[in-house]
Short mmCIF file of N, CA and C and ligand atoms in Angstrom, two decimals:
data_model
loop_
_atom_site.label_atom_id
_atom_site.label_comp_id
_atom_site.label_asym_id
_atom_site.label_seq_id
_atom_site.Cartn_x
_atom_site.Cartn_y
_atom_site.Cartn_z
N SER A 1 99.98 127.61 68.33
CA SER A 1 98.83 127.24 68.26
C SER A 1 99.17 127.29 66.48
N ILE A 2 98.10 126.28 65.80
CA ILE A 2 98.23 125.89 64.75
C ILE A 2 98.38 126.93 63.64
N ALA A 3 97.84 128.31 63.60
CA ALA A 3 98.02 129.51 62.97
C ALA A 3 99.51 130.36 62.88
N SER A 4 99.72 129.83 63.77
CA SER A 4 101.29 130.95 64.21
C SER A 4 101.99 130.06 63.68
N ALA A 5 102.10 128.77 63.18
CA ALA A 5 103.26 127.65 62.36
C ALA A 5 103.81 128.41 61.23
N ALA A 6 105.12 128.75 61.43
CA ALA A 6 105.55 129.84 60.60
C ALA A 6 106.34 129.00 59.01
N SER A 7 106.22 127.80 59.16
CA SER A 7 106.83 126.86 58.14
C SER A 7 105.87 125.45 58.10
N LEU A 8 106.13 124.55 56.90
CA LEU A 8 105.43 123.58 56.96
C LEU A 8 106.28 122.41 58.25
N GLU A 9 107.34 122.59 58.20
CA GLU A 9 108.17 121.92 58.96
C GLU A 9 107.88 122.18 60.68
N GLU A 10 107.50 123.16 60.73
CA GLU A 10 106.99 123.83 62.28
C GLU A 10 105.72 123.28 62.24
N LEU A 11 104.73 123.29 61.34
CA LEU A 11 103.46 122.50 61.50
C LEU A 11 103.04 121.25 61.46
N GLU A 12 104.58 120.64 61.05
CA GLU A 12 104.21 119.02 61.05
C GLU A 12 104.77 118.79 62.65
N ALA A 13 105.58 119.44 63.13
CA ALA A 13 106.08 119.19 64.30
C ALA A 13 104.94 119.41 65.09
N ARG A 14 104.18 120.45 65.13
CA ARG A 14 103.32 120.40 65.89
C ARG A 14 102.08 119.55 65.96
N ILE A 15 101.62 119.24 64.62
CA ILE A 15 100.43 118.14 64.94
C ILE A 15 100.58 116.73 64.46
N ARG A 16 102.00 116.19 64.52
CA ARG A 16 101.94 114.92 64.29
C ARG A 16 101.60 114.22 65.43
N GLY A 17 101.46 114.43 66.50
CA GLY A 17 101.17 113.49 67.56
C GLY A 17 99.67 113.97 67.69
N CYS A 18 98.85 114.33 66.63
CA CYS A 18 97.34 114.82 66.99
C CYS A 18 96.55 113.89 67.52
N LEU A 19 95.82 113.93 68.19
CA LEU A 19 94.79 112.94 68.57
C LEU A 19 93.29 113.40 68.29
N ALA A 20 93.17 114.61 67.60
CA ALA A 20 91.84 115.23 67.61
C ALA A 20 90.46 114.57 67.20
N CYS A 21 90.68 113.49 66.81
CA CYS A 21 89.42 112.51 66.19
C CYS A 21 89.87 111.20 66.40
N PRO A 22 89.08 110.11 66.58
CA PRO A 22 89.35 108.44 66.58
C PRO A 22 90.46 108.34 65.74
N LEU A 23 90.79 108.79 64.34
CA LEU A 23 92.04 107.96 63.23
C LEU A 23 93.22 107.97 64.09
N GLY A 24 93.54 109.29 64.85
CA GLY A 24 95.12 109.09 65.41
C GLY A 24 95.39 107.78 66.37
N ALA A 25 94.14 107.51 66.85
CA ALA A 25 94.73 106.44 67.85
C ALA A 25 95.24 105.00 66.80
N GLY A 26 94.85 105.21 65.62
CA GLY A 26 94.76 103.81 64.52
C GLY A 26 95.78 103.75 63.93
N ARG A 27 96.47 104.67 63.99
CA ARG A 27 97.69 105.39 62.86
C ARG A 27 98.61 104.31 63.16
N ILE A 28 99.51 104.23 61.97
CA ILE A 28 100.98 103.55 62.39
C ILE A 28 102.15 104.98 62.25
N ARG A 29 101.97 105.81 60.74
CA ARG A 29 102.35 106.65 60.89
C ARG A 29 101.72 108.32 60.28
N PHE A 30 102.05 109.01 60.72
CA PHE A 30 101.32 110.56 60.51
C PHE A 30 101.44 110.90 59.10
N VAL A 31 100.58 110.98 58.28
CA VAL A 31 100.95 111.20 56.92
C VAL A 31 100.75 112.87 56.51
N PHE A 32 101.91 113.63 56.62
CA PHE A 32 101.69 115.13 56.35
C PHE A 32 101.05 115.64 55.28
N GLY A 33 101.97 114.99 54.41
CA GLY A 33 102.18 115.67 52.69
C GLY A 33 103.32 115.92 52.87
N GLU A 34 104.07 116.16 51.04
CA GLU A 34 105.55 116.48 51.15
C GLU A 34 105.45 117.01 49.46
N GLY A 35 106.51 118.03 49.24
CA GLY A 35 106.35 117.91 48.04
C GLY A 35 107.14 119.31 48.29
N HIS A 36 107.32 120.52 47.15
CA HIS A 36 107.97 121.63 46.76
C HIS A 36 107.21 122.67 47.94
N PRO A 37 107.93 123.27 49.01
CA PRO A 37 107.36 123.96 49.81
C PRO A 37 107.12 125.06 49.24
N ASN A 38 106.98 125.88 47.99
CA ASN A 38 106.52 126.51 47.38
C ASN A 38 105.58 126.34 46.12
N ALA A 39 105.27 124.98 46.10
CA ALA A 39 105.01 124.37 44.95
C ALA A 39 103.81 125.49 44.05
N GLY A 40 103.99 125.63 42.52
CA GLY A 40 102.68 126.46 42.62
C GLY A 40 101.30 125.30 41.92
N LEU A 41 101.30 124.44 42.32
CA LEU A 41 100.34 123.43 42.01
C LEU A 41 100.60 122.46 43.57
N MET A 42 99.27 122.29 43.90
CA MET A 42 98.97 121.10 44.93
C MET A 42 97.93 119.90 44.49
N PHE A 43 98.09 118.84 44.87
CA PHE A 43 96.96 118.28 44.80
C PHE A 43 96.97 117.89 46.10
N ILE A 44 95.81 117.69 46.03
CA ILE A 44 94.86 117.38 47.46
C ILE A 44 93.76 115.96 47.49
N GLY A 45 94.19 115.14 47.97
CA GLY A 45 93.45 113.18 47.97
C GLY A 45 92.69 113.89 49.43
N GLU A 46 92.47 112.25 49.22
CA GLU A 46 91.40 112.18 50.73
C GLU A 46 91.71 111.69 51.98
N GLY A 47 93.05 110.67 51.92
CA GLY A 47 93.65 110.22 52.90
C GLY A 47 94.50 109.00 52.85
N PRO A 48 95.31 108.67 53.79
CA PRO A 48 95.94 107.81 53.72
C PRO A 48 95.50 106.19 53.68
N GLY A 49 96.23 105.32 52.48
CA GLY A 49 95.61 104.08 52.44
C GLY A 49 97.09 103.41 53.24
N ARG A 50 96.85 102.03 53.10
CA ARG A 50 97.53 101.24 53.79
C ARG A 50 99.05 101.29 53.69
N GLU A 51 99.91 101.64 52.41
CA GLU A 51 100.93 101.66 51.86
C GLU A 51 101.70 103.06 52.85
N GLU A 52 100.73 104.21 52.52
CA GLU A 52 100.79 105.59 53.33
C GLU A 52 100.95 105.55 54.47
N ASP A 53 100.48 104.63 55.06
CA ASP A 53 100.42 104.76 56.81
C ASP A 53 101.41 104.24 57.42
N LEU A 54 102.06 103.04 56.25
CA LEU A 54 103.43 102.67 56.41
C LEU A 54 104.56 103.12 56.62
N GLN A 55 104.52 103.78 55.42
CA GLN A 55 105.56 104.92 55.01
C GLN A 55 105.46 106.43 55.38
N GLY A 56 104.50 106.74 55.73
CA GLY A 56 104.13 108.23 56.48
C GLY A 56 104.40 109.27 55.23
N ARG A 57 104.36 109.01 53.86
CA ARG A 57 104.17 109.42 52.80
C ARG A 57 102.90 109.78 51.97
N PRO A 58 102.32 110.55 51.56
CA PRO A 58 101.20 110.41 50.72
C PRO A 58 101.31 109.94 49.39
N PHE A 59 100.51 108.98 49.06
CA PHE A 59 100.10 108.67 47.13
C PHE A 59 101.38 107.67 47.14
N VAL A 60 102.00 106.80 47.73
CA VAL A 60 103.05 106.05 47.41
C VAL A 60 102.53 104.62 47.15
N GLY A 61 101.05 104.54 47.31
CA GLY A 61 100.69 102.82 46.85
C GLY A 61 100.25 102.78 45.16
N ARG A 62 99.48 102.27 44.83
CA ARG A 62 99.10 101.87 43.24
C ARG A 62 98.61 103.56 42.77
N ALA A 63 97.36 103.61 43.77
CA ALA A 63 97.32 105.09 43.23
C ALA A 63 98.12 106.10 43.32
N GLY A 64 99.14 106.32 44.10
CA GLY A 64 100.30 107.44 43.84
C GLY A 64 100.91 106.95 42.53
N GLU A 65 101.40 105.84 41.72
CA GLU A 65 101.85 105.42 40.58
C GLU A 65 101.36 106.10 39.93
N LEU A 66 100.05 106.34 39.75
CA LEU A 66 99.13 106.83 38.59
C LEU A 66 98.98 108.27 38.72
N LEU A 67 98.83 108.75 40.05
CA LEU A 67 98.97 110.05 40.15
C LEU A 67 100.70 110.73 39.97
N ASP A 68 101.63 109.71 39.91
CA ASP A 68 102.78 110.27 39.28
C ASP A 68 103.09 110.46 38.09
N LYS A 69 102.34 109.28 37.31
CA LYS A 69 101.81 109.21 35.95
C LYS A 69 101.14 110.87 35.45
N MET A 70 100.47 111.39 36.18
CA MET A 70 99.50 111.97 35.83
C MET A 70 100.35 113.73 35.87
N ILE A 71 101.36 113.35 36.90
CA ILE A 71 102.17 115.07 36.86
C ILE A 71 103.11 114.90 36.09
N GLY A 72 103.60 113.69 35.81
CA GLY A 72 104.80 113.77 34.20
C GLY A 72 103.93 113.88 33.51
N ALA A 73 102.49 113.77 33.08
CA ALA A 73 101.60 114.10 31.75
C ALA A 73 101.96 115.64 31.61
N ILE A 74 102.01 116.18 32.32
CA ILE A 74 101.64 117.73 32.40
C ILE A 74 103.80 117.86 32.48
N GLY A 75 103.91 117.74 32.40
CA GLY A 75 105.98 117.97 32.48
C GLY A 75 106.12 118.30 33.52
N LEU A 76 105.98 117.52 34.35
CA LEU A 76 106.28 118.17 36.09
C LEU A 76 106.85 117.02 36.68
N ARG A 77 107.63 116.96 37.50
CA ARG A 77 108.16 115.87 38.30
C ARG A 77 107.10 116.08 39.91
N ARG A 78 106.97 114.90 40.71
CA ARG A 78 106.44 114.72 42.23
C ARG A 78 107.01 116.21 43.05
N GLY A 79 108.51 116.15 42.55
CA GLY A 79 109.17 117.49 43.70
C GLY A 79 108.57 118.70 43.49
N ASP A 80 108.09 118.91 42.07
CA ASP A 80 107.98 120.36 41.71
C ASP A 80 106.39 120.92 42.29
N VAL A 81 105.68 119.61 42.76
CA VAL A 81 104.24 120.11 42.98
C VAL A 81 104.23 119.48 44.84
N TYR A 82 103.20 120.02 45.72
CA TYR A 82 102.37 119.74 46.57
C TYR A 82 101.58 118.51 46.96
N ILE A 83 101.68 117.60 47.50
CA ILE A 83 100.62 116.67 47.46
C ILE A 83 100.19 116.20 49.20
N ALA A 84 99.28 116.50 49.26
CA ALA A 84 98.55 116.07 50.85
C ALA A 84 97.07 115.48 50.43
N ASN A 85 96.36 115.50 51.33
CA ASN A 85 95.19 115.17 51.80
C ASN A 85 94.70 115.40 52.83
N VAL A 86 93.08 115.81 52.77
CA VAL A 86 92.07 116.09 53.66
C VAL A 86 92.43 115.33 54.69
N VAL A 87 92.84 114.02 55.23
CA VAL A 87 92.42 113.69 56.66
C VAL A 87 94.29 113.10 56.72
N LYS A 88 95.16 113.38 57.42
CA LYS A 88 96.55 112.75 57.73
C LYS A 88 96.97 111.29 58.68
N CYS A 89 95.62 110.92 58.66
CA CYS A 89 95.76 109.40 59.33
C CYS A 89 95.05 108.59 58.72
N ARG A 90 95.29 107.21 58.70
CA ARG A 90 94.70 106.24 58.03
C ARG A 90 93.23 105.66 58.51
N PRO A 91 92.30 106.06 57.63
CA PRO A 91 90.64 105.76 58.00
C PRO A 91 91.01 104.03 58.04
N PRO A 92 90.23 103.07 59.28
CA PRO A 92 90.24 101.97 59.10
C PRO A 92 89.72 101.37 57.98
N ASP A 93 90.39 100.27 57.23
CA ASP A 93 89.61 99.46 56.20
C ASP A 93 89.50 100.74 54.51
N ASN A 94 90.43 101.51 54.58
CA ASN A 94 90.26 102.75 53.76
C ASN A 94 88.95 103.26 53.51
N ARG A 95 88.10 103.24 54.31
CA ARG A 95 86.64 103.74 54.24
C ARG A 95 86.92 105.04 54.17
N VAL A 96 86.30 106.18 53.69
CA VAL A 96 86.00 107.44 53.96
C VAL A 96 85.73 108.31 54.87
N PRO A 97 87.04 108.98 54.84
CA PRO A 97 86.56 110.12 56.24
C PRO A 97 85.06 110.40 56.54
N THR A 98 85.34 109.91 58.09
CA THR A 98 83.67 110.78 58.31
C THR A 98 83.88 112.57 58.37
N PRO A 99 82.78 113.56 58.43
CA PRO A 99 82.63 114.94 58.19
C PRO A 99 83.56 114.82 59.71
N PHE A 100 83.29 114.41 60.75
CA PHE A 100 83.90 114.76 61.97
C PHE A 100 85.51 114.70 61.61
N GLU A 101 85.88 113.58 61.40
CA GLU A 101 87.10 113.42 60.63
C GLU A 101 87.92 114.45 60.28
N ALA A 102 87.20 114.56 58.94
CA ALA A 102 87.78 115.81 57.95
C ALA A 102 88.04 117.21 58.37
N GLN A 103 86.87 117.40 59.07
CA GLN A 103 86.55 118.49 59.78
C GLN A 103 87.61 119.11 60.68
N ARG A 104 87.65 117.98 61.50
CA ARG A 104 88.70 118.28 62.60
C ARG A 104 90.53 118.36 61.83
N CYS A 105 90.92 117.92 60.65
CA CYS A 105 91.76 117.81 60.26
C CYS A 105 91.51 119.19 59.24
N LEU A 106 90.80 119.39 58.95
CA LEU A 106 90.83 120.47 57.69
C LEU A 106 91.57 121.92 58.40
N ALA A 107 91.73 122.22 59.08
CA ALA A 107 92.25 123.15 60.08
C ALA A 107 94.41 123.21 59.61
N TYR A 108 94.47 121.87 59.41
CA TYR A 108 95.87 121.80 59.37
C TYR A 108 96.17 122.01 57.51
N LEU A 109 95.29 121.61 57.12
CA LEU A 109 95.14 121.59 55.50
C LEU A 109 94.88 122.86 54.87
N ARG A 110 94.46 123.52 55.69
CA ARG A 110 93.95 125.09 55.28
C ARG A 110 95.22 125.93 55.73
N ARG A 111 95.99 125.36 56.52
CA ARG A 111 97.34 126.49 57.01
C ARG A 111 98.34 125.77 56.37
N GLN A 112 98.44 124.79 55.87
CA GLN A 112 99.44 123.85 54.75
C GLN A 112 99.36 124.84 53.79
N ILE A 113 97.87 125.04 52.86
CA ILE A 113 97.69 125.75 51.40
C ILE A 113 98.46 126.85 52.08
N ALA A 114 98.43 127.62 52.90
CA ALA A 114 98.47 129.10 53.47
C ALA A 114 99.93 129.03 53.27
N LEU A 115 100.50 128.40 53.73
CA LEU A 115 102.16 128.10 53.63
C LEU A 115 102.83 128.28 52.22
N ILE A 116 101.88 127.28 51.78
CA ILE A 116 102.78 127.00 50.25
C ILE A 116 102.28 127.89 49.66
N ARG A 117 100.88 128.47 49.52
CA ARG A 117 100.62 129.31 48.61
C ARG A 117 100.63 129.06 46.99
N PRO A 118 99.99 128.17 46.86
CA PRO A 118 100.15 127.39 45.39
C PRO A 118 99.39 128.73 44.56
N LYS A 119 99.17 128.10 42.87
CA LYS A 119 98.61 129.31 42.30
C LYS A 119 97.43 128.67 41.75
N VAL A 120 97.62 126.80 42.10
CA VAL A 120 96.19 126.55 41.69
C VAL A 120 96.16 124.94 42.45
N ILE A 121 95.00 124.24 42.73
CA ILE A 121 94.79 123.56 43.48
C ILE A 121 94.31 122.40 42.72
N VAL A 122 94.71 121.22 42.36
CA VAL A 122 93.53 119.99 41.62
C VAL A 122 93.27 119.02 43.11
N THR A 123 91.73 118.79 43.23
CA THR A 123 91.22 118.10 43.74
C THR A 123 91.26 116.86 43.33
N LEU A 124 91.31 116.09 44.17
CA LEU A 124 91.23 114.27 43.45
C LEU A 124 89.68 113.61 44.15
N GLY A 125 88.72 113.62 43.54
CA GLY A 125 87.67 112.85 44.21
C GLY A 125 86.48 113.41 44.78
N ALA A 126 85.83 112.79 45.02
CA ALA A 126 84.64 113.68 45.89
C ALA A 126 85.05 114.05 47.74
N THR A 127 85.58 113.40 47.97
CA THR A 127 85.83 113.98 49.42
C THR A 127 86.43 115.50 49.75
N PRO A 128 87.88 115.65 49.10
CA PRO A 128 88.08 117.17 49.09
C PRO A 128 87.30 117.85 48.38
N LEU A 129 86.51 117.49 47.60
CA LEU A 129 85.30 118.77 47.09
C LEU A 129 84.34 119.04 48.02
N ARG A 130 83.80 117.83 48.92
CA ARG A 130 82.83 118.18 49.74
C ARG A 130 83.34 118.81 51.26
N GLU A 131 84.51 118.37 51.34
CA GLU A 131 85.53 118.73 52.73
C GLU A 131 85.76 119.99 52.63
N LEU A 132 86.43 120.23 51.61
CA LEU A 132 87.11 121.50 51.54
C LEU A 132 86.04 122.84 51.02
N LEU A 133 85.58 122.14 50.03
CA LEU A 133 84.77 123.20 49.22
C LEU A 133 83.11 123.45 49.74
N GLY A 134 82.71 122.38 50.36
CA GLY A 134 81.58 122.57 50.49
C GLY A 134 80.48 121.74 49.61
N ILE A 135 81.56 121.46 48.01
CA ILE A 135 80.15 120.49 47.12
C ILE A 135 79.93 119.18 47.36
N SER A 136 78.57 118.93 47.56
CA SER A 136 78.38 117.32 47.76
C SER A 136 77.86 116.70 46.38
N GLU A 137 77.52 117.85 45.46
CA GLU A 137 77.50 117.02 43.95
C GLU A 137 78.25 116.13 43.54
N GLY A 138 77.90 115.07 42.73
CA GLY A 138 78.90 114.08 42.46
C GLY A 138 79.88 114.53 41.47
N ILE A 139 81.02 113.84 41.94
CA ILE A 139 82.52 114.59 41.17
C ILE A 139 82.17 114.81 39.57
N THR A 140 81.44 113.66 39.26
CA THR A 140 81.30 113.31 37.55
C THR A 140 80.75 114.75 37.22
N ARG A 141 79.47 115.35 37.88
CA ARG A 141 79.03 116.68 37.58
C ARG A 141 79.80 117.92 37.75
N VAL A 142 80.90 117.99 38.55
CA VAL A 142 81.70 119.11 39.08
C VAL A 142 83.26 118.71 38.36
N ARG A 143 83.76 117.90 38.09
CA ARG A 143 84.90 117.65 37.71
C ARG A 143 84.89 118.78 36.12
N GLY A 144 86.12 119.45 35.83
CA GLY A 144 86.33 119.95 34.80
C GLY A 144 85.88 121.43 35.23
N ARG A 145 85.19 121.64 36.00
CA ARG A 145 84.59 123.31 36.12
C ARG A 145 85.80 123.85 37.39
N TRP A 146 86.18 125.41 37.14
CA TRP A 146 87.01 125.90 37.72
C TRP A 146 86.25 126.31 39.03
N LEU A 147 86.51 125.83 40.29
CA LEU A 147 86.14 126.54 41.41
C LEU A 147 86.86 127.40 42.19
N ARG A 148 86.54 128.18 43.14
CA ARG A 148 87.24 128.99 43.99
C ARG A 148 87.12 129.01 45.57
N LEU A 149 88.56 128.61 46.13
CA LEU A 149 88.33 128.25 47.48
C LEU A 149 88.53 129.84 47.72
N GLU A 150 87.87 130.19 48.88
CA GLU A 150 88.21 131.31 49.79
C GLU A 150 89.27 131.12 50.64
N PRO A 151 89.53 132.18 51.33
CA PRO A 151 89.35 133.71 51.69
C PRO A 151 89.89 134.11 50.35
N VAL A 152 91.14 133.73 49.34
CA VAL A 152 91.69 134.28 48.50
C VAL A 152 91.37 133.91 46.94
N GLY A 153 89.98 133.31 46.92
CA GLY A 153 89.87 132.83 45.98
C GLY A 153 91.09 132.22 45.00
N LEU A 154 91.26 131.14 45.49
CA LEU A 154 92.29 130.08 44.80
C LEU A 154 91.94 129.34 43.95
N PRO A 155 92.37 129.33 42.42
CA PRO A 155 91.48 127.98 41.56
C PRO A 155 91.42 126.67 41.88
N VAL A 156 90.73 126.09 42.00
CA VAL A 156 90.58 124.79 42.33
C VAL A 156 89.93 124.21 40.94
N MET A 157 90.65 123.13 40.37
CA MET A 157 90.63 121.90 39.34
C MET A 157 89.72 120.94 40.46
N PRO A 158 88.62 120.27 40.07
CA PRO A 158 88.45 119.09 40.49
C PRO A 158 88.25 118.10 39.61
N THR A 159 89.12 116.89 39.73
CA THR A 159 89.13 115.82 38.95
C THR A 159 88.60 114.67 39.26
N PHE A 160 88.99 113.66 39.16
CA PHE A 160 88.57 112.10 39.68
C PHE A 160 89.95 111.49 40.40
N HIS A 161 89.66 111.04 41.01
CA HIS A 161 90.65 110.20 41.64
C HIS A 161 91.49 109.21 40.99
N PRO A 162 92.62 109.24 40.82
CA PRO A 162 93.53 107.64 40.47
C PRO A 162 93.00 106.45 40.79
N ALA A 163 92.32 106.59 42.01
CA ALA A 163 92.15 105.01 42.67
C ALA A 163 90.80 105.01 41.68
N TYR A 164 90.01 105.92 41.41
CA TYR A 164 88.75 105.72 40.72
C TYR A 164 88.68 105.41 39.06
N VAL A 165 90.08 106.26 38.46
CA VAL A 165 90.77 105.43 37.24
C VAL A 165 91.09 104.48 36.73
N LEU A 166 92.03 104.29 38.13
CA LEU A 166 92.00 102.35 37.94
C LEU A 166 91.17 101.67 38.07
N ARG A 167 90.01 101.69 38.88
CA ARG A 167 88.74 100.92 38.91
C ARG A 167 87.95 100.90 37.62
N GLN A 168 88.25 102.17 36.89
CA GLN A 168 86.86 102.66 36.08
C GLN A 168 87.82 102.93 34.84
N TYR A 169 88.92 102.03 34.47
CA TYR A 169 90.04 102.53 33.23
C TYR A 169 89.59 102.38 31.88
N THR A 170 88.31 103.57 31.62
CA THR A 170 87.83 103.90 30.45
C THR A 170 88.03 104.75 29.44
N GLU A 171 88.24 105.03 28.27
CA GLU A 171 88.76 105.78 27.51
C GLU A 171 88.11 107.37 28.22
N GLU A 172 86.91 107.38 28.45
CA GLU A 172 86.15 108.76 28.91
C GLU A 172 86.67 108.71 30.11
N VAL A 173 86.77 108.23 31.17
CA VAL A 173 87.72 108.63 32.35
C VAL A 173 88.62 109.37 32.26
N ARG A 174 89.65 108.50 31.42
CA ARG A 174 90.93 108.89 31.35
C ARG A 174 91.17 110.28 30.56
N ARG A 175 90.27 110.32 29.35
CA ARG A 175 90.08 111.92 28.40
C ARG A 175 89.91 112.87 29.78
N ALA A 176 89.09 112.77 30.49
CA ALA A 176 88.58 113.49 31.34
C ALA A 176 89.56 114.17 32.34
N VAL A 177 90.46 113.26 32.77
CA VAL A 177 91.48 113.51 33.67
C VAL A 177 92.15 114.12 33.06
N TRP A 178 92.48 113.76 31.93
CA TRP A 178 93.73 114.67 30.63
C TRP A 178 93.51 116.00 30.77
N THR A 179 92.13 116.26 30.51
CA THR A 179 91.63 117.13 30.06
C THR A 179 91.52 118.40 31.53
N ASP A 180 91.39 118.09 32.42
CA ASP A 180 91.47 118.58 33.64
C ASP A 180 92.88 118.86 34.10
N LEU A 181 93.66 118.22 33.66
CA LEU A 181 95.41 118.21 34.13
C LEU A 181 95.96 119.77 33.38
N LYS A 182 95.47 119.41 32.14
CA LYS A 182 95.55 120.01 31.18
C LYS A 182 95.28 121.96 31.44
N ALA A 183 94.27 121.77 31.75
CA ALA A 183 93.45 122.86 32.44
C ALA A 183 94.15 123.87 33.39
N ALA A 184 94.91 122.56 34.42
CA ALA A 184 95.44 123.27 35.69
C ALA A 184 96.90 123.72 34.73
N ARG A 185 97.39 122.65 34.36
CA ARG A 185 98.59 123.49 33.97
C ARG A 185 98.82 124.62 33.16
N ALA A 186 97.72 124.75 31.93
CA ALA A 186 97.49 125.57 31.51
C ALA A 186 97.51 127.37 32.59
N ARG A 187 96.54 126.97 33.65
CA ARG A 187 96.48 127.95 34.59
C ARG A 187 97.75 128.42 35.29
N LEU A 188 98.36 127.47 36.01
CA LEU A 188 99.76 127.43 36.32
C LEU A 188 100.77 128.20 35.27
N ASP A 189 100.69 128.22 34.39
CA ASP A 189 101.15 129.01 33.48
C ASP A 189 100.82 130.21 32.94
N GLY A 190 99.90 130.85 33.45
CA GLY A 190 99.20 132.25 33.22
C GLY A 190 98.41 132.19 31.93
N ILE A 191 97.70 131.23 31.41
CA ILE A 191 97.05 131.23 30.20
C ILE A 191 95.85 131.51 30.87
N ASP A 192 95.14 132.22 30.50
CA ASP A 192 93.97 132.51 30.33
C ASP A 192 92.80 131.04 29.91
N GLN A 193 91.76 131.14 30.51
CA GLN A 193 90.77 129.81 30.33
C GLN A 193 89.44 130.65 30.15
N1 URA B 1 94.79 107.80 48.26
C1 URA B 1 94.60 108.97 48.93
O1 URA B 1 93.57 109.76 48.90
N2 URA B 1 95.66 109.62 49.23
C2 URA B 1 96.82 108.78 49.47
O2 URA B 1 98.20 109.56 49.93
C3 URA B 1 96.59 107.48 49.17
C4 URA B 1 95.72 107.30 48.42
#
């Protein structure tokens, strides 16, 4: 079972053939996630896009380039953090995953989080906020405020998705993301806020 997977490798091996939702039949590659297996900081996005589906790696397209810059801006490298998505298979035409798809996949994400045991999670955009934390309020209202992910009360900082930042490349949006990332970095360093 998923719960007894003792490592990320074991978990990936068990779920990479998943057909629990309709997205499985349409994938080219399963996108498990990647990064430091005990990262202090974990980023959670929505789901693979075209490039991710082709390569089997998260955030390797345009949004990924910006995510790499975001990670660099707080003095870290991609290999220092862990990057995963709510759904592991690409939704057709990059549509938002349905609640059914997301919920089927969520057990995998929860097991990843339990194995990695990050100190801080940064969620990217509305989908992880809604599906993982059950918050359907708009990302614009919720971003920048610390949330807690039960059962252990893991600190979660919701911010904008890098794809949104690329579409909405304004001073205001960029400053908001920078503020959120700095807060996550400070929390990672054990600085109270
Ligand atoms: N957008 C996401 O949410 N996840 C990816 O892996 C790539 C783009």
